Amino acid sequence: MRLAIIAVLFFREAIARRWVLAAAIGVTLLLAGTASTLQLEVIDGALAATRLFGSNLNSDIQAADVALRALFRAASYIVFYGGLIFGILVFSDFGPEILAPGRIEQLLAQPVRRWELLLGTFFGAWILAAAGAVYGAGGFAVILGFKTGIWSVQPFVAGLISSVAFAAVYAAMLSSAVFVRSASFSGVIGGFVMLMGFVSSYRDPLSEVFYRGVVGAFLKSVTMWAPRLALLADRTSDLAATVLQDEGLFIRLILSTLLFCVACLCVGIWQFENKDY
Amino acid sequence: MRRSSRHLWLVCAAILLGLGAWLANPADQAQDAPRKSVEFPNYPRRHEYERMATRETLPARAPQIMWDNAEEEETPRSVRDPLLRALPPKEADSLVIFEANALRHSVMGELMVDCLTRTWNNPIQNIYNYTGIDVLSDLDRLVVLDEGMIVTGSFEEIDFDQLFGGMQAKPYGDEALIYAADEESPLAIGIWRNEMLFMGETREEITRAVDRIEGRAVYAPPMLENQAYGEVYGTMHPKVISEIIAHGSPEIAKKIAAIVEGVDIHIDAMNDVAMVATMRGSDENDIRDLAKTIGVAFSVGRLAARANGDEVLEEILDYAKVSPSGNVPWFDLELALPQAVIEDYLAEACGEIEALEREREEALEQESEESADQLDEE
């Protein structure tokens, strides 16, 4: 219950800054623009033509749901990586703001535990990010559904899963803010985790090509602990395009990302509990 | 107590991080697992360019006959591959070239060879015993024409005099031998440079082919070297395509026979079997309509397959695509058979053949036992 109260405080803070509104308007405009400029000609279940702003994008004639896979896949990547970058930029100062002198004392004076404060902030950000991802990906799927008659729930699920990647990145950002109360530092940590998430996804081929011997082994051991964000993005796009093959591996990727997220939060809570305010 | 509980969060973090790394480990190892996609032969690949280069053994000599669509100022490109030069001119109806050596090493080829060596009394060995030709290593390409066949490969070890015993051999041109029953016999077999075998309905077809290779006759190759890609490629007359699909789609078959003037095909069969067929006509609007009709037919077929629970057909039609090309009178049609489908089909077919073979052997054994018993009684 107290977690929910903290999360609501976070929402109020976000709305007060109006950036949530700005983001929602931006995504809505993008979806509305897509709805009005993207024309899809479907005949008996076959996608015969695709036009954007009146120009022919693709004249291949193919079963509509097969042809839409590429669109769903592209949308999934945009939501995944776009959401990560947007989230890093927008949420980087939230943790430092809450931990600011004066503010933190006021919050700690409330009947709330320190770990509840940190987790509530985290869940507030995660819920907002998940809502944005589902709105973006799901809205696109709804538009395509009305235009083609092909309805798919996979893009909604893909939007939710892309928010798992954001959870891992934001957990590291929030925990770093407890150590160093700086929005820039928080943003840099977020970018670093995102980069490590990419490198760790390709640690074997990268270490073979670029680094050999002791350096390669060191890099492989360091990247072992990072979440495989690029692999998760690839498998999420497979899910959005309904061509996911290894469900077990996909679940392992999601769980390992979530465990990284919880581990970062544990570190942040440990520091938060031991710090004098 | 308080000190140890303080560090509990760190311990939890370390355990969770380790668990996460362990869970993600199989993902690193599964990175090379191919994601679901089929590569279509839309253009020659690197290994095909290398293959073409090794086959350019003839000196350059430009074709004397210009193609219908060639511009007058365009210099016709020389064809140096003797097989392509030997082919009948562009006006010929159908010709299909099989890259036998490549197909033998494909997934489908390996499965078929394995099946044939286990069943039907090993026909590959029988062919070798009868002709001296090892079809698994001596053959390079097989060309099927409307009226004949050409086989290329390595035939130095073959004793053709013994193989064609009873036929007279006469040298022809610079490097050819023509085998025929007698001078008047129209049926003949030609050998060129111990690397090309011609089988035609008339002797003249073979001599004309040899003349084209050796420069005594004009040549107008139906394809250039850079069009010789895929494991199976060539041109087919639309009536052939029309007859193949007439049973399943009579309306489309009629349209193809009426609108299409030629079909160029390229098939990649090393893993999945992926085909690109270019349907050429003369009227842009008719061709565009035909493209839409075929595209919609694929889509409807896929929906029907899904409704009937036919997952195999649905998966095959997943890859079906028609690609019109703007304001030109041709379009590409793509179809694929996934490797898993081929493997299952061949395994089932081979199993049925083996079962039939076993039944036949058991029946023969029983017969011989019965006749032996009868003889004993007598």
XYZ file of C-alpha atoms in Angstrom:
655
model
C 0.000 0.000 0.000
C 2.784 2.435 0.922
C 4.568 1.495 -2.306
C 1.456 2.498 -4.208
C 1.340 5.831 -2.362
C 4.960 6.553 -3.274
C 4.255 5.582 -6.884
C 1.285 7.985 -6.954
C 3.548 10.733 -5.574
C 5.879 9.982 -8.460
C 3.005 10.285 -10.973
C 1.973 13.637 -9.511
C 5.549 14.839 -9.758
C 5.772 13.641 -13.370
C 2.484 15.296 -14.329
C 3.507 18.510 -12.599
C 6.570 18.613 -14.831
C 4.238 18.152 -17.822
C 6.726 15.995 -19.629
C 4.346 13.022 -19.314
C 1.749 15.086 -21.097
C 4.283 16.133 -23.705
C 5.341 12.524 -24.287
C 1.721 11.352 -24.535
C 0.908 14.122 -27.008
C 4.006 13.299 -29.026
C 3.194 9.594 -29.268
C -0.452 10.388 -30.058
C 0.554 12.752 -32.847
C 2.882 10.110 -34.246
C 0.122 7.496 -34.180
C -2.385 9.908 -35.689
C 0.082 10.799 -38.425
C 0.665 7.137 -39.175
C -3.067 6.484 -39.244
C -3.686 9.268 -41.739
C -0.695 8.826 -44.057
C -0.238 5.052 -44.126
C -2.519 3.401 -46.670
C -2.767 -0.331 -46.935
C -4.641 -2.059 -49.736
C -5.871 -5.461 -48.621
C -7.722 -7.769 -51.020
C -9.036 -11.077 -49.698
C -6.433 -11.183 -46.977
C -3.548 -10.228 -49.287
C -1.672 -6.979 -48.829
C -1.535 -5.643 -52.377
C 0.011 -2.203 -51.839
C 1.486 0.003 -49.117
C 1.576 3.760 -49.454
C 3.041 6.377 -47.141
C 2.321 10.037 -47.894
C 0.951 8.894 -51.243
C 4.159 7.183 -52.401
C 4.334 3.468 -52.959
C 6.398 1.940 -50.160
C 6.145 -1.652 -51.207
C 4.239 -3.210 -54.095
C 4.802 -6.856 -53.095
C 1.609 -8.889 -52.883
C 1.658 -11.193 -49.906
C -0.638 -12.535 -47.203
C -1.455 -9.468 -45.085
C -0.476 -10.928 -41.727
C 2.858 -12.116 -43.171
C 3.522 -8.711 -44.731
C 2.672 -6.926 -41.479
C 5.345 -8.872 -39.618
C 8.004 -6.496 -40.887
C 5.980 -3.502 -39.673
C 5.403 -5.037 -36.246
C 9.075 -5.919 -36.015
C 10.136 -2.362 -36.873
C 7.659 -0.916 -34.365
C 8.986 -3.260 -31.689
C 12.571 -2.080 -32.225
C 11.492 1.575 -32.210
C 9.549 1.133 -28.960
C 12.377 -0.888 -27.362
C 15.347 1.330 -28.130
C 13.402 4.574 -28.403
C 11.772 3.898 -25.062
C 15.147 3.154 -23.447
C 16.783 6.331 -24.721
C 13.750 8.470 -23.916
C 13.493 6.961 -20.456
C 17.179 7.554 -19.695
C 16.908 11.199 -20.726
C 13.644 11.944 -18.958
C 13.999 9.931 -15.746
C 17.650 10.676 -15.039
C 16.877 13.560 -12.666
C 14.017 11.980 -10.724
C 16.178 10.033 -8.313
C 18.483 12.981 -7.527
C 15.409 15.239 -7.073
C 13.856 12.946 -4.494
C 17.175 12.627 -2.650
C 17.751 16.384 -2.612
C 18.432 17.933 0.823
C 15.196 19.150 2.348
C 13.098 16.917 0.177
C 14.520 13.658 1.453
C 14.173 14.674 5.067
C 10.537 15.545 4.478
C 9.919 12.155 2.856
C 11.784 10.230 5.535
C 9.715 11.992 8.191
C 6.672 10.226 6.766
C 5.741 6.758 8.105
C 7.484 5.008 5.215
C 10.512 2.746 5.177
C 13.536 3.720 3.180
C 13.362 0.713 0.878
C 9.674 1.464 0.269
C 10.598 4.981 -0.790
C 13.171 3.743 -3.272
C 10.996 0.942 -4.636
C 7.959 3.199 -4.880
C 9.961 5.652 -6.986
C 11.201 2.793 -9.136
C 7.708 1.349 -9.688
C 6.323 4.778 -10.486
C 8.860 5.207 -13.271
C 8.443 1.630 -14.497
C 4.668 1.850 -14.687
C 4.871 5.089 -16.648
C 7.423 3.594 -19.039
C 5.376 0.403 -19.484
C 2.218 2.432 -20.111
C 4.038 4.498 -22.743
C 5.454 1.394 -24.456
C 2.091 -0.390 -24.504
C 0.369 2.778 -25.752
C 2.905 3.222 -28.563
C 3.180 -0.398 -29.700
C -0.416 -1.264 -28.992
C -1.725 1.883 -30.643
C 0.210 1.008 -33.801
C -1.243 -2.527 -33.740
C -4.766 -1.096 -33.357
C -4.247 1.236 -36.331
C -3.012 -1.648 -38.481
C -5.919 -3.757 -37.232
C -8.472 -1.221 -38.432
C -6.697 -0.752 -41.761
C -6.100 -4.425 -42.598
C -8.486 -6.444 -40.435
C -5.459 -8.217 -38.944
C -5.585 -8.021 -35.158
C -2.626 -9.131 -33.094
C -1.977 -9.038 -29.365
C 1.773 -9.678 -29.782
C 2.729 -5.983 -30.157
C 1.067 -5.220 -26.797
C 3.074 -8.002 -25.166
C 6.227 -6.830 -26.938
C 5.636 -3.317 -25.549
C 5.364 -4.720 -22.027
C 8.542 -6.753 -22.423
C 10.479 -3.772 -23.732
C 9.609 -2.047 -20.433
C 11.466 -4.904 -18.671
C 14.637 -3.672 -20.384
C 13.887 -0.168 -19.120
C 13.379 -1.555 -15.619
C 16.932 -2.965 -15.627
C 18.407 0.319 -16.866
C 16.389 2.518 -14.493
C 17.175 0.319 -11.493
C 20.873 0.974 -12.133
C 20.204 4.710 -12.620
C 18.162 5.055 -9.421
C 20.667 3.086 -7.350
C 23.545 5.175 -8.711
C 21.665 8.333 -7.649
C 21.798 7.086 -4.050
C 25.606 6.988 -4.291
C 26.103 10.157 -6.328
C 23.174 12.585 -6.309
C 23.592 13.837 -9.857
C 21.229 13.699 -12.831
C 24.155 13.607 -15.265
C 25.797 10.744 -13.427
C 22.492 8.908 -13.365
C 22.088 9.434 -17.107
C 25.635 8.256 -17.788
C 25.008 5.096 -15.762
C 21.843 4.477 -17.760
C 23.729 4.886 -21.024
C 26.498 2.636 -19.763
C 24.095 -0.148 -18.812
C 22.435 0.146 -22.212
C 25.811 -0.092 -23.939
C 26.848 -3.042 -21.770
C 23.517 -4.641 -22.593
C 24.442 -4.449 -26.254
C 28.041 -5.618 -25.800
C 27.074 -8.509 -23.524
C 24.616 -9.742 -26.160
C 27.483 -10.226 -28.598
C 30.286 -11.005 -26.181
C 31.490 -14.123 -27.963
C 31.849 -12.732 -31.498
C 33.135 -9.377 -30.224
C 35.818 -10.922 -28.078
C 36.893 -13.192 -30.962
C 37.145 -10.346 -33.438
C 38.457 -7.493 -31.340
C 40.033 -8.930 -28.251
C 41.960 -12.112 -27.767
C 43.883 -13.731 -24.980
C 43.807 -12.205 -21.500
C 42.008 -9.012 -22.548
C 39.298 -11.003 -24.285
C 38.821 -13.267 -21.306
C 38.619 -10.248 -18.984
C 36.011 -8.539 -21.157
C 33.969 -11.706 -21.378
C 34.005 -12.087 -17.604
C 32.982 -8.449 -17.057
C 30.142 -8.533 -19.581
C 28.829 -11.816 -18.209
C 26.878 -9.983 -15.473
C 25.171 -7.439 -17.735
C 21.623 -8.030 -19.070
C 21.509 -9.183 -22.731
C 19.441 -6.209 -23.894
C 20.163 -6.521 -27.630
C 19.247 -10.219 -27.622
C 16.079 -9.352 -25.702
C 15.273 -6.700 -28.329
C 15.742 -9.235 -31.134
C 13.552 -11.871 -29.484
C 10.915 -9.272 -28.581
C 10.744 -8.220 -32.225
C 10.367 -11.908 -33.159
C 7.451 -12.082 -30.738
C 5.872 -8.949 -32.227
C 6.232 -10.508 -35.698
C 4.807 -13.862 -34.421
C 7.952 -15.745 -35.459
C 9.409 -16.394 -32.001
C 11.082 -19.812 -32.026
C 12.681 -20.609 -28.682
C 10.193 -19.563 -25.990
C 12.293 -21.077 -23.201
C 15.301 -18.981 -24.131
C 13.118 -15.880 -24.353
C 11.794 -16.443 -20.841
C 15.351 -16.911 -19.557
C 16.357 -13.596 -21.124
C 13.420 -11.812 -19.466
C 14.104 -13.404 -16.077
C 17.827 -12.639 -16.204
C 17.037 -8.998 -17.044
C 14.582 -8.807 -14.146
C 17.123 -10.368 -11.785
C 19.689 -7.766 -12.842
C 17.075 -5.104 -12.087
C 16.363 -6.493 -8.613
C 20.095 -6.881 -7.903
C 20.691 -3.197 -8.735
C 17.794 -2.193 -6.502
C 19.244 -4.278 -3.654
C 22.525 -2.390 -3.983
C 20.654 0.923 -3.970
C 18.606 -0.065 -0.947
C 21.741 -1.208 0.878
C 23.350 2.207 0.354
C 20.113 4.078 1.121
C 19.644 2.178 4.403
C 23.176 2.937 5.548
C 23.266 6.590 4.599
C 22.687 9.365 7.114
C 20.272 12.093 6.039
C 23.308 -8.928 14.218
C 22.540 -5.456 12.944
C 25.816 -5.335 11.018
C 25.110 -8.661 9.305
C 21.560 -7.634 8.434
C 22.925 -4.415 6.947
C 24.914 -6.329 4.386
C 22.079 -8.736 3.614
C 21.023 -6.527 0.703
C 24.499 -6.807 -0.812
C 24.516 -10.554 -0.440
C 21.094 -10.721 -2.101
C 22.359 -8.514 -4.917
C 25.359 -10.777 -5.513
C 23.214 -13.924 -5.545
C 20.646 -12.402 -7.880
C 23.338 -11.114 -10.230
C 24.934 -14.569 -10.371
C 21.582 -16.196 -10.990
C 20.836 -13.726 -13.761
C 24.184 -14.411 -15.442
C 23.556 -18.168 -15.233
C 20.088 -17.800 -16.757
C 21.450 -15.685 -19.616
C 24.299 -18.077 -20.440
C 22.358 -20.312 -22.896
C 21.407 -17.161 -24.801
C 25.094 -16.574 -25.577
C 25.464 -20.101 -26.871
C 22.263 -19.995 -28.907
C 23.315 -16.841 -30.715
C 24.209 -18.674 -33.899
C 20.866 -20.433 -34.053
C 19.297 -19.266 -37.285
C 16.161 -17.204 -37.027
C 13.251 -18.195 -39.226
C 14.000 -16.844 -42.740
C 14.551 -18.136 -46.259
C 17.016 -16.649 -48.693
C 15.654 -16.328 -52.214
C 17.912 -16.444 -55.316
C 17.214 -12.942 -56.613
C 20.755 -12.383 -57.864
C 24.015 -14.326 -58.235
C 25.994 -14.808 -55.031
C 29.746 -14.812 -54.588
C 30.225 -18.566 -54.914
C 28.157 -18.490 -58.108
C 30.378 -15.798 -59.623
C 33.376 -17.963 -58.763
C 31.668 -20.958 -60.335
C 30.929 -18.982 -63.495
C 34.554 -17.899 -63.778
C 35.832 -21.493 -63.681
C 33.524 -22.426 -66.544
C 34.635 -19.699 -68.941
C 37.010 -21.920 -70.886
C 36.302 -20.839 -74.475
C 37.940 -17.844 -76.143
C 35.722 -14.767 -76.313
C 33.511 -14.567 -79.366
C 30.501 -12.268 -79.509
C 27.156 -13.717 -80.525
C 26.241 -12.750 -84.053
C 22.517 -12.692 -83.536
C 21.112 -9.767 -81.586
C 18.303 -10.418 -79.150
C 14.929 -8.828 -79.825
C 15.242 -6.355 -76.970
C 18.899 -5.480 -77.400
C 19.626 -1.937 -78.484
C 21.486 -1.639 -81.738
C 24.448 0.209 -80.311
C 24.884 -2.266 -77.475
C 27.818 -4.643 -77.922
C 26.558 -8.191 -77.409
C 28.333 -9.852 -74.526
C 30.420 -12.903 -75.344
C 29.573 -16.206 -73.681
C 32.628 -18.330 -72.886
C 30.936 -21.212 -71.068
C 30.760 -24.030 -73.650
C 27.473 -25.364 -72.275
C 25.732 -22.004 -72.536
C 27.111 -21.522 -76.024
C 25.833 -24.937 -77.054
C 22.271 -24.170 -76.006
C 19.662 -23.612 -78.711
C 18.719 -19.973 -79.449
C 16.483 -17.771 -77.333
C 13.361 -18.732 -79.240
C 13.492 -22.260 -77.835
C 10.548 -23.207 -75.642
C 11.931 -24.567 -72.429
C 15.278 -25.395 -70.981
C 16.183 -26.130 -67.383
C 19.697 -26.527 -66.049
C 20.331 -28.606 -62.925
C 23.598 -28.058 -61.073
C 23.916 -31.752 -60.291
C 27.177 -31.477 -58.375
C 25.794 -28.735 -56.112
C 22.462 -30.508 -55.626
C 24.242 -33.685 -54.585
C 25.708 -31.781 -51.611
C 22.488 -30.033 -50.628
C 20.408 -31.181 -47.660
C 17.803 -32.632 -49.998
C 20.500 -34.245 -52.148
C 22.172 -35.914 -49.186
C 18.854 -37.288 -47.983
C 17.926 -38.604 -51.426
C 21.333 -40.226 -51.945
C 21.078 -41.859 -48.540
C 17.603 -43.103 -49.388
C 18.594 -44.405 -52.822
C 21.623 -46.287 -51.501
C 19.373 -48.034 -48.979
C 16.466 -48.810 -51.301
C 15.600 -49.861 -54.866
C 18.667 -52.055 -55.069
C 20.969 -49.030 -54.953
C 20.366 -47.582 -58.454
C 23.400 -45.319 -58.146
C 25.678 -48.356 -57.984
C 23.752 -50.002 -60.819
C 24.271 -46.966 -63.061
C 27.973 -47.034 -62.282
C 28.225 -50.741 -63.008
C 26.426 -50.343 -66.333
C 27.877 -47.086 -67.641
C 31.020 -46.402 -65.603
C 29.567 -43.004 -64.618
C 29.559 -42.184 -60.911
C 26.562 -39.844 -60.748
C 27.693 -38.592 -57.340
C 31.052 -37.256 -58.506
C 31.336 -37.338 -62.310
C 28.330 -35.168 -63.156
C 28.438 -31.380 -63.123
C 25.337 -30.103 -64.899
C 22.278 -31.614 -66.514
C 20.288 -29.636 -69.080
C 16.775 -30.720 -69.981
C 15.583 -29.309 -73.303
C 12.348 -29.663 -75.215
C 13.983 -32.140 -77.545
C 16.992 -33.597 -75.869
C 19.387 -33.433 -72.999
C 22.952 -32.287 -72.340
C 25.092 -33.596 -69.514
C 28.407 -32.079 -68.500
C 30.990 -33.553 -66.219
C 34.178 -35.514 -66.137
C 33.987 -38.440 -68.561
C 37.657 -39.174 -69.305
C 37.484 -42.594 -67.643
C 34.375 -43.704 -69.540
C 34.810 -46.183 -72.373
C 32.134 -44.848 -74.686
C 32.921 -47.414 -77.391
C 31.978 -50.157 -74.959
C 29.039 -48.205 -73.546
C 27.554 -47.530 -76.948
C 28.515 -50.902 -78.350
C 26.850 -51.492 -81.715
C 26.924 -47.779 -82.596
C 29.379 -46.263 -85.039
C 31.576 -43.426 -83.810
C 32.539 -40.670 -86.207
C 34.628 -37.614 -85.361
C 32.904 -34.284 -85.931
C 34.420 -30.843 -85.892
C 37.514 -30.232 -83.756
C 36.824 -32.193 -80.585
C 33.554 -34.108 -80.942
C 32.534 -37.698 -81.555
C 29.058 -38.604 -82.797
C 27.720 -42.097 -82.051
C 24.898 -43.405 -84.262
C 23.514 -46.790 -85.301
C 24.279 -45.966 -88.934
C 24.575 -43.019 -91.320
C 20.831 -42.723 -91.881
C 19.834 -43.096 -88.255
C 18.399 -39.813 -86.904
C 19.082 -40.755 -83.276
C 22.592 -39.991 -82.129
C 24.699 -39.263 -79.091
C 27.482 -36.701 -79.158
C 30.539 -36.359 -76.929
C 32.496 -33.122 -76.863
C 35.956 -32.972 -75.314
C 35.047 -35.823 -72.895
C 33.157 -33.260 -70.831
C 29.839 -32.831 -72.589
C 27.338 -35.495 -73.608
C 24.552 -34.608 -76.054
C 21.385 -36.609 -76.503
C 19.021 -35.310 -79.154
C 16.092 -36.406 -81.237
C 18.032 -35.741 -84.442
C 21.699 -35.834 -85.377
C 21.436 -32.258 -86.706
C 20.625 -30.882 -83.244
C 23.870 -32.335 -81.924
C 26.008 -31.172 -84.828
C 24.509 -27.668 -84.607
C 25.315 -27.567 -80.876
C 28.921 -28.577 -81.543
C 29.155 -26.013 -84.373
C 27.972 -23.287 -81.974
C 30.662 -24.228 -79.446
C 33.464 -24.444 -82.008
C 32.569 -21.274 -83.885
C 31.283 -22.683 -87.154
C 27.736 -21.470 -86.502
C 26.234 -18.342 -85.056
C 25.016 -18.580 -81.500
C 22.412 -16.629 -79.560
C 22.512 -17.923 -76.003
C 19.193 -17.942 -74.138
C 21.098 -16.851 -71.012
C 24.382 -15.191 -70.093
C 26.799 -16.454 -67.456
C 25.514 -13.926 -64.904
C 22.010 -15.365 -65.291
C 23.222 -18.886 -64.485
C 22.664 -18.781 -60.717
C 20.906 -21.057 -58.300
C 21.008 -24.836 -58.195
C 18.249 -25.093 -60.807
C 17.636 -22.361 -63.353
C 16.316 -21.811 -66.847
C 13.249 -20.804 -68.796
C 9.944 -22.551 -69.118
C 7.189 -22.165 -71.614
C 4.007 -20.793 -69.978
C 1.976 -23.754 -71.236
C 4.131 -26.021 -69.036
C 3.335 -23.927 -65.949
C -0.285 -23.743 -66.995
C -0.550 -27.535 -67.267
C 1.066 -28.017 -63.872
C -1.425 -25.804 -62.047
C -4.502 -26.469 -64.202
C -5.870 -29.084 -61.843
C -5.710 -26.895 -58.731
C -6.378 -23.457 -60.242
C -7.905 -23.700 -63.733
C -8.713 -19.976 -63.957
C -5.186 -18.902 -63.173
C -3.827 -21.568 -65.537
C -5.896 -20.077 -68.388
C -4.692 -16.571 -67.591
C -1.072 -17.664 -67.531
C -1.433 -19.431 -70.880
C -3.020 -16.293 -72.372
C -0.894 -13.523 -70.836
C 2.566 -14.890 -70.011
C 5.146 -15.243 -72.779
C 7.976 -16.789 -70.797
C 8.954 -17.798 -67.280
C 12.529 -17.538 -65.978
C 13.168 -19.627 -62.907
C 15.938 -19.741 -60.341
C 15.883 -22.218 -57.486
C 18.180 -22.298 -54.468
C 18.098 -25.799 -53.012
C 21.111 -26.038 -50.705
C 19.046 -25.883 -47.486
C 15.478 -24.654 -47.946
C 14.177 -24.899 -51.503
C 13.474 -21.322 -52.564
C 12.242 -20.417 -56.037
C 12.013 -17.103 -57.830
C 9.997 -17.251 -61.059
C 9.934 -14.172 -63.288
C 6.788 -14.132 -65.400
C 7.200 -12.060 -68.546
C 4.471 -10.771 -70.827
C 3.915 -7.947 -73.281
C 1.012 -6.022 -71.717
C 1.768 -4.221 -68.434
C -1.866 -4.039 -67.318
C -2.540 -7.726 -67.963
C 0.649 -8.710 -66.153
C -0.229 -6.482 -63.174
C -3.702 -8.008 -62.957
C -2.256 -11.503 -63.145
C 0.194 -10.630 -60.364
C -2.665 -9.468 -58.123
C -4.724 -12.558 -58.958
C -1.880 -14.912 -58.037
C -1.030 -12.918 -54.895
C -4.617 -13.029 -53.698
C -4.840 -16.735 -54.540
C -1.819 -17.415 -52.310
C -3.392 -15.455 -49.495
C -6.743 -17.202 -49.811
C -4.962 -20.570 -49.986
C -3.089 -19.738 -46.802
C -6.266 -18.762 -44.990
C -7.902 -21.985 -46.169
C -4.901 -24.005 -44.999
C -5.118 -22.357 -41.588
C -8.852 -23.017 -41.389
C -8.268 -26.691 -42.276
C -5.441 -27.043 -39.781
C -2.904 -27.779 -42.547
C 0.136 -26.283 -40.806
C 2.604 -27.473 -43.455
C 0.783 -25.779 -46.330
C 0.281 -22.679 -44.209
C 4.004 -22.505 -43.494
C 4.833 -22.988 -47.186
C 2.442 -20.210 -48.197
C 3.929 -17.963 -45.483
C 6.863 -17.483 -47.835
C 4.767 -17.023 -50.990
C 5.033 -13.532 -52.398
C 4.356 -11.759 -55.692
C 6.513 -8.729 -56.498
C 5.291 -6.591 -59.396
C 7.894 -4.126 -60.630
C 6.124 -0.890 -61.420
C 5.384 -0.155 -65.066
C 7.135 -3.106 -66.635
C 5.489 -6.208 -68.134
C 6.913 -8.743 -65.699
C 6.752 -9.700 -62.039
C 8.573 -12.014 -59.653
C 6.879 -14.850 -57.851
C 8.588 -16.296 -54.764
C 7.815 -19.682 -53.249
C 9.731 -21.717 -50.695
C 9.760 -25.136 -49.118
C 11.352 -24.982 -45.668
C 14.098 -27.489 -44.953
C 12.148 -29.112 -42.123
C 9.236 -29.847 -44.472
C 11.583 -31.424 -47.035
C 13.294 -33.546 -44.389
C 9.982 -34.825 -43.029
C 8.615 -35.553 -46.504
C 11.723 -37.411 -47.681
C 11.966 -39.377 -44.449
C 8.331 -40.449 -44.843
C 8.738 -41.296 -48.545
C 11.920 -43.273 -47.925
C 10.262 -45.108 -45.062
C 7.389 -46.131 -47.343
C 9.800 -47.328 -50.033
C 11.736 -49.377 -47.495
C 8.514 -50.882 -46.219
C 7.505 -51.819 -49.781
C 10.945 -53.310 -50.404
C 10.678 -55.400 -47.238
C 7.212 -56.640 -48.233
C 8.483 -57.551 -51.692
C 11.448 -59.435 -50.269
C 9.252 -61.275 -47.792
C 6.835 -62.209 -50.595
C 9.737 -63.483 -52.739
C 11.142 -65.487 -49.834
C 7.786 -67.028 -49.163
C 7.366 -67.925 -52.835
C 10.758 -69.575 -53.035
C 10.051 -71.506 -49.820
C 6.739 -72.707 -51.217
C 8.287 -73.783 -54.514
C 11.107 -75.565 -52.636
C 8.504 -77.396 -50.532
C 6.649 -78.380 -53.699
C 9.808 -79.736 -55.257
C 10.528 -81.766 -52.108
C 7.058 -83.264 -52.196
C 7.478 -84.218 -55.829
